[in-house]
Amino acid sequence: MTELPDYLPISMLNQLEYCERRFWLMFVHGEMVVNAPVLEGTQQHERVHAGGVERDGETTIRRRVYLWSDHLRVAGFADMVEEQAGELMPVEYKHGRMGRWLNDHVQLCAQGMCLEERTGKTIRRGAIFYWRSRRRVEVAFTPELRARTEEAVVRAFELLE
């Protein structure tokens, strides 16, 4: 039996919510198809992944922020964390457009829950920018989404056992 990881990558929650088989293939077997959309998404993330801090009016923008939660046992990067008037908000960039699954929402919510644990502040919402549709969608971190995020982490570790 393979040893369980101490922390699960936050991005794997996205894969799990989309398809448990895909999660297994990517996380356990390291299989990932690199195709044109994947390469295009990598290029779109170049600026975000460069890191750094900048100001846009009243908003401070931190790029490529490392986050983790000892409670959830997840770790990874937020593409951006915006701060305005003391309120923090994770922002995730996605190549495509919003689908019918909540996989992007679960990944974003996990980032928010990590921010809460690290800062002691309540994180009420996040945002996802979809490159294809050029739309930014706000996501409220409702009790239902938080519960689903915690359930996804539990399910991931169950599958790995």
C-alpha angles and dihedrals in degrees: 000000000000117000114252116246118248090228131020118222109254090227090062090066086066091054092045094052091048096047130343091210091053090050090052094048094047100041103033101030099027091230117157128157111227107206137152095282091049091050092046090050090051090054092048090054095052096098093043093048093050089081127210141119128270140165127235106184107296093350125093112206122202115190126208098007117188112226136178141172123209089193096054095031093227131127137177146104133303110213088223141352115204122201122197125164089348094305117123123210128179116221123200125196119214128188099221133034132280112292132200093264127083094224094114090048093052092050091049093046090053088054090051092049090050090051090051092052093046097045106026089231125124110248107206101178149000137196137231121206112205111204097201096054094029088226130138112211121197115219121202114216095228123179088254093054091046090051091048090050092052090047090052091055091049091048092050092054090045090055091048092052 
